Amino acid sequence: VIKNTLGYLLGAAGIMGVVVICKIFQYGIIPGATYARKIESVENINIINENKKDFKTNLWCNNAFGMGGNNTLLLIKKCICKE
């Protein structure tokens, strides 16, 4: 979703994914894939091509693949704080 909307961000792509995940936790809206389209012959695949509201999950995965083998995978869990 990030790359097809913003283009290649090189070193900033990983942190942009983290920012988007934090905003999903904050607002509960998943941004749709800009150029995705539904393939009618494929079943059981949920393609999000429009913004999806009220999506409830507490765990996201962010993959960042850099040049020269600098690859990371982050699992980010939403913290639910009690006041």
Backbone as ProteinMPNN parsed JSONL, in Angstrom:
{"seq_chain_A": "VIKNTLGYLLGAAGIMGVVVICKIFQYGIIPGATYARKIESVENINIINENKKDFKTNLWCNNAFGMGGNNTLLLIKKCICKE", "coords_chain_A": {"N_chain_A": [[0.829, -1.194, 0.0], [1.973, 1.229, 0.738], [4.16, 1.713, -1.039], [2.988, 1.804, -3.625], [1.5, 4.083, -3.425], [3.095, 6.249, -2.479], [5.508, 5.939, -3.808], [8.974, 4.99, -4.363], [10.778, 5.098, -1.46], [13.221, 4.526, -0.556], [15.536, 4.496, 1.973], [13.724, 5.515, 3.812], [11.438, 4.03, 3.682], [10.89, 1.931, 5.494], [10.425, 3.234, 7.989], [8.242, 4.762, 7.254], [6.314, 2.812, 6.92], [5.985, 2.051, 9.597], [4.917, 4.418, 10.639], [2.464, 4.5, 9.266], [1.245, 2.184, 10.312], [0.987, 2.957, 13.004], [-0.871, 5.023, 12.684], [-3.03, 3.534, 11.746], [-3.622, 2.094, 14.077], [-4.381, 4.283, 15.652], [-6.629, 5.514, 14.333], [-8.168, 3.421, 13.318], [-8.549, 2.798, 10.635], [-7.808, 1.261, 7.614], [-5.654, 2.072, 5.013], [-6.559, 1.927, 1.603], [-5.285, -0.009, -1.171], [-3.868, 1.706, -3.795], [-3.837, 1.088, -6.609], [-4.952, -1.426, -6.784], [-6.977, -4.119, -7.894], [-9.928, -6.118, -7.985], [-9.735, -9.559, -8.53], [-11.635, -11.651, -10.291], [-11.513, -14.417, -10.677], [-10.165, -15.477, -8.558], [-10.634, -16.719, -5.377], [-11.249, -16.262, -1.85], [-9.375, -14.328, -1.191], [-8.782, -11.308, 0.274], [-8.807, -8.273, -0.991], [-7.955, -5.04, -0.322], [-9.065, -2.322, -1.654], [-10.191, 0.078, -1.219], [-10.491, 2.518, 1.396], [-10.735, 0.96, 4.528], [-12.829, 0.879, 7.196], [-13.074, 0.739, 10.803], [-11.505, -1.504, 11.439], [-10.409, -4.066, 13.364], [-7.617, -4.959, 15.004], [-4.758, -5.933, 16.861], [-2.152, -6.393, 16.227], [0.441, -5.972, 13.935], [2.48, -6.472, 11.027], [5.502, -5.297, 9.675], [7.376, -5.211, 6.852], [10.58, -4.448, 5.661], [12.636, -4.09, 3.04], [15.827, -3.532, 2.157], [18.555, -2.142, 0.202], [21.422, -4.086, -0.572], [21.044, -6.162, 1.205], [20.001, -5.292, 3.624], [17.627, -5.974, 5.526], [14.554, -5.918, 7.297], [12.128, -7.011, 9.674], [9.383, -6.076, 11.41], [7.33, -6.644, 14.169], [4.533, -5.165, 15.361], [2.751, -4.3, 18.141], [-0.303, -3.186, 19.443], [-0.553, -1.112, 22.21], [-2.551, -1.26, 24.966], [-3.482, 0.887, 27.217], [-4.331, 1.245, 30.628], [-6.11, 3.619, 32.408]], "CA_chain_A": [[0.0, 0.0, 0.0], [2.8, 2.416, 0.856], [4.991, 1.944, -2.225], [2.217, 2.194, -4.801], [0.927, 5.404, -3.191], [4.125, 7.274, -2.3], [6.683, 5.676, -4.62], [10.126, 4.42, -3.678], [11.295, 6.006, -0.446], [14.538, 3.994, -0.199], [15.776, 4.285, 3.4], [12.602, 5.964, 4.628], [10.271, 3.171, 3.487], [10.596, 1.181, 6.71], [9.824, 4.106, 8.996], [6.917, 5.167, 6.768], [5.415, 1.708, 7.257], [5.701, 2.142, 11.032], [4.011, 5.561, 10.816], [1.13, 4.096, 8.797], [0.696, 1.244, 11.288], [0.576, 3.741, 14.176], [-2.11, 5.73, 12.317], [-4.105, 2.531, 11.721], [-3.995, 1.887, 15.476], [-5.016, 5.497, 16.175], [-7.917, 5.828, 13.716], [-8.93, 2.223, 12.975], [-8.84, 2.783, 9.197], [-6.731, 0.745, 6.785], [-5.669, 2.714, 3.699], [-6.695, 0.992, 0.493], [-4.231, -0.047, -2.182], [-4.26, 2.677, -4.81], [-4.058, 0.532, -7.941], [-5.386, -2.822, -6.699], [-8.296, -4.424, -8.433], [-10.411, -7.442, -7.613], [-9.609, -10.582, -9.562], [-12.842, -12.448, -10.109], [-11.264, -15.851, -10.722], [-9.485, -15.882, -7.333], [-11.496, -16.616, -4.211], [-10.641, -16.296, -0.516], [-8.354, -13.295, -1.023], [-9.426, -10.038, 0.576], [-8.035, -7.141, -1.486], [-8.504, -3.791, 0.201], [-8.777, -1.278, -2.627], [-10.75, 1.32, -0.694], [-10.24, 2.607, 2.826], [-11.581, 0.064, 5.306], [-13.006, 1.456, 8.519], [-13.396, -0.109, 11.955], [-10.756, -2.746, 11.369], [-9.924, -4.334, 14.716], [-6.505, -5.873, 15.208], [-3.766, -5.365, 17.763], [-0.822, -6.82, 15.821], [0.751, -5.743, 12.526], [3.829, -6.821, 10.591], [6.061, -4.359, 8.716], [8.572, -5.71, 6.174], [11.362, -3.422, 4.974], [13.73, -4.726, 2.321], [16.729, -2.495, 1.68], [19.617, -2.516, -0.727], [22.591, -4.701, 0.038], [20.678, -7.151, 2.214], [19.533, -4.67, 4.872], [16.216, -6.329, 5.605], [13.997, -5.977, 8.656], [10.733, -7.373, 9.872], [8.943, -5.6, 12.714], [5.984, -6.945, 14.65], [4.127, -4.03, 16.187], [1.533, -4.612, 18.871], [-0.951, -2.024, 20.034], [-0.54, -1.09, 23.671], [-3.815, -0.776, 25.53], [-3.128, 1.381, 28.564], [-5.445, 1.489, 31.543], [-5.92, 4.862, 33.148]], "C_chain_A": [[0.869, 1.252, 0.0], [3.512, 2.722, -0.454], [4.166, 2.401, -3.417], [1.538, 3.543, -4.624], [1.996, 6.491, -3.182], [5.35, 7.08, -3.186], [7.803, 5.092, -3.775], [10.712, 5.446, -2.712], [12.685, 5.607, 0.03], [14.648, 3.801, 1.301], [14.61, 4.663, 4.291], [11.39, 5.046, 4.539], [9.899, 2.417, 4.755], [9.92, 2.029, 7.765], [8.448, 4.59, 8.55], [5.902, 4.068, 7.039], [5.032, 1.726, 8.721], [4.723, 3.288, 11.305], [2.594, 5.189, 10.395], [0.479, 3.122, 9.775], [0.217, 1.987, 12.541], [-0.722, 4.499, 13.897], [-3.293, 4.765, 12.204], [-4.569, 2.242, 13.14], [-4.787, 3.078, 16.005], [-6.437, 5.683, 15.645], [-8.765, 4.614, 13.36], [-9.319, 2.137, 11.515], [-7.612, 2.266, 8.464], [-6.782, 1.467, 5.445], [-5.737, 1.67, 2.596], [-5.511, 1.057, -0.453], [-4.689, 0.78, -3.38], [-4.634, 2.036, -6.139], [-4.504, -0.925, -7.921], [-6.768, -2.982, -7.319], [-8.653, -5.855, -8.072], [-10.28, -8.385, -8.8], [-10.738, -11.577, -9.337], [-12.58, -13.945, -10.06], [-10.588, -16.378, -9.448], [-10.424, -15.666, -6.152], [-10.66, -16.634, -2.94], [-9.451, -15.346, -0.366], [-9.075, -11.967, -0.826], [-8.514, -8.901, 0.138], [-8.716, -5.869, -1.012], [-8.135, -2.684, -0.776], [-9.456, 0.044, -2.287], [-10.447, 1.341, 0.796], [-11.23, 1.742, 3.587], [-11.632, 0.577, 6.733], [-13.319, 0.388, 9.553], [-12.74, -1.479, 11.851], [-10.105, -2.974, 12.723], [-8.819, -5.38, 14.702], [-5.485, -5.176, 16.104], [-2.34, -5.716, 17.361], [-0.649, -6.639, 14.314], [2.19, -6.129, 12.263], [4.274, -5.806, 9.538], [7.35, -4.954, 8.152], [9.266, -4.547, 5.487], [12.574, -4.109, 4.347], [14.594, -3.645, 1.704], [17.751, -3.038, 0.71], [20.78, -3.143, 0.033], [22.267, -5.677, 1.154], [20.277, -6.576, 3.555], [18.025, -4.859, 4.983], [15.767, -6.381, 7.056], [12.554, -6.439, 8.601], [10.376, -6.94, 11.291], [7.535, -6.109, 12.992], [5.629, -5.847, 15.629], [2.79, -4.361, 16.822], [0.996, -3.353, 19.524], [-0.955, -2.175, 21.542], [-1.861, -0.514, 24.152], [-3.55, -0.404, 26.972], [-4.393, 1.619, 29.371], [-5.144, 2.762, 32.339], [-6.372, 4.733, 34.572]], "O_chain_A": [[0.539, 2.233, -0.666], [3.477, 3.856, -0.931], [4.591, 3.294, -4.151], [1.041, 4.101, -5.602], [1.824, 7.538, -3.806], [6.163, 7.998, -3.299], [7.601, 4.744, -2.612], [11.097, 6.542, -3.121], [13.263, 6.255, 0.903], [13.903, 2.995, 1.858], [14.515, 4.178, 5.418], [10.408, 5.259, 5.249], [8.715, 2.275, 5.063], [8.942, 1.595, 8.375], [7.574, 4.807, 9.389], [4.748, 4.358, 7.355], [3.883, 1.447, 9.064], [3.804, 3.142, 12.111], [1.632, 5.522, 11.086], [-0.719, 3.225, 10.04], [-0.846, 1.674, 13.077], [-1.578, 4.606, 14.776], [-4.425, 5.128, 12.526], [-5.77, 2.153, 13.392], [-5.764, 2.897, 16.731], [-7.351, 5.978, 16.415], [-9.964, 4.755, 13.121], [-10.303, 1.482, 11.173], [-6.506, 2.767, 8.664], [-7.828, 1.484, 4.797], [-5.051, 0.649, 2.653], [-4.817, 2.071, -0.522], [-5.779, 0.565, -3.91], [-5.646, 2.403, -6.736], [-4.439, -1.597, -8.951], [-7.605, -2.081, -7.264], [-7.776, -6.697, -7.88], [-10.661, -8.054, -9.922], [-10.784, -12.259, -8.313], [-13.36, -14.679, -9.453], [-10.454, -17.59, -9.276], [-10.943, -14.568, -5.951], [-9.481, -16.989, -2.974], [-8.608, -15.551, 0.507], [-9.879, -11.556, -1.663], [-7.542, -8.593, 0.829], [-9.9, -5.648, -1.267], [-7.02, -2.164, -0.735], [-9.296, 1.026, -3.012], [-10.177, 0.298, 1.392], [-12.431, 1.787, 3.32], [-10.603, 0.694, 7.399], [-13.765, -0.712, 9.226], [-13.367, -2.497, 12.147], [-9.321, -2.14, 13.176], [-9.068, -6.552, 14.418], [-5.379, -3.95, 16.09], [-1.401, -5.371, 18.079], [-1.477, -7.089, 13.522], [3.022, -6.116, 13.17], [3.519, -5.488, 8.619], [8.308, -5.175, 8.892], [8.622, -3.748, 4.807], [13.431, -4.642, 5.052], [14.141, -2.917, 0.82], [17.801, -4.237, 0.434], [21.073, -2.752, 1.163], [23.134, -5.988, 1.971], [20.217, -7.312, 4.54], [17.25, -3.994, 4.577], [16.506, -6.83, 7.932], [11.862, -6.27, 7.597], [10.994, -7.387, 12.257], [6.654, -6.01, 12.138], [6.338, -5.624, 16.61], [1.818, -4.665, 16.131], [1.748, -2.557, 20.086], [-1.312, -3.223, 22.08], [-2.236, 0.598, 23.778], [-3.412, -1.267, 27.838], [-5.391, 2.128, 28.86], [-4.047, 2.935, 32.869], [-6.281, 5.692, 35.338]]}, "name": "protein", "num_of_chains": 1, "seq": "VIKNTLGYLLGAAGIMGVVVICKIFQYGIIPGATYARKIESVENINIINENKKDFKTNLWCNNAFGMGGNNTLLLIKKCICKE"}
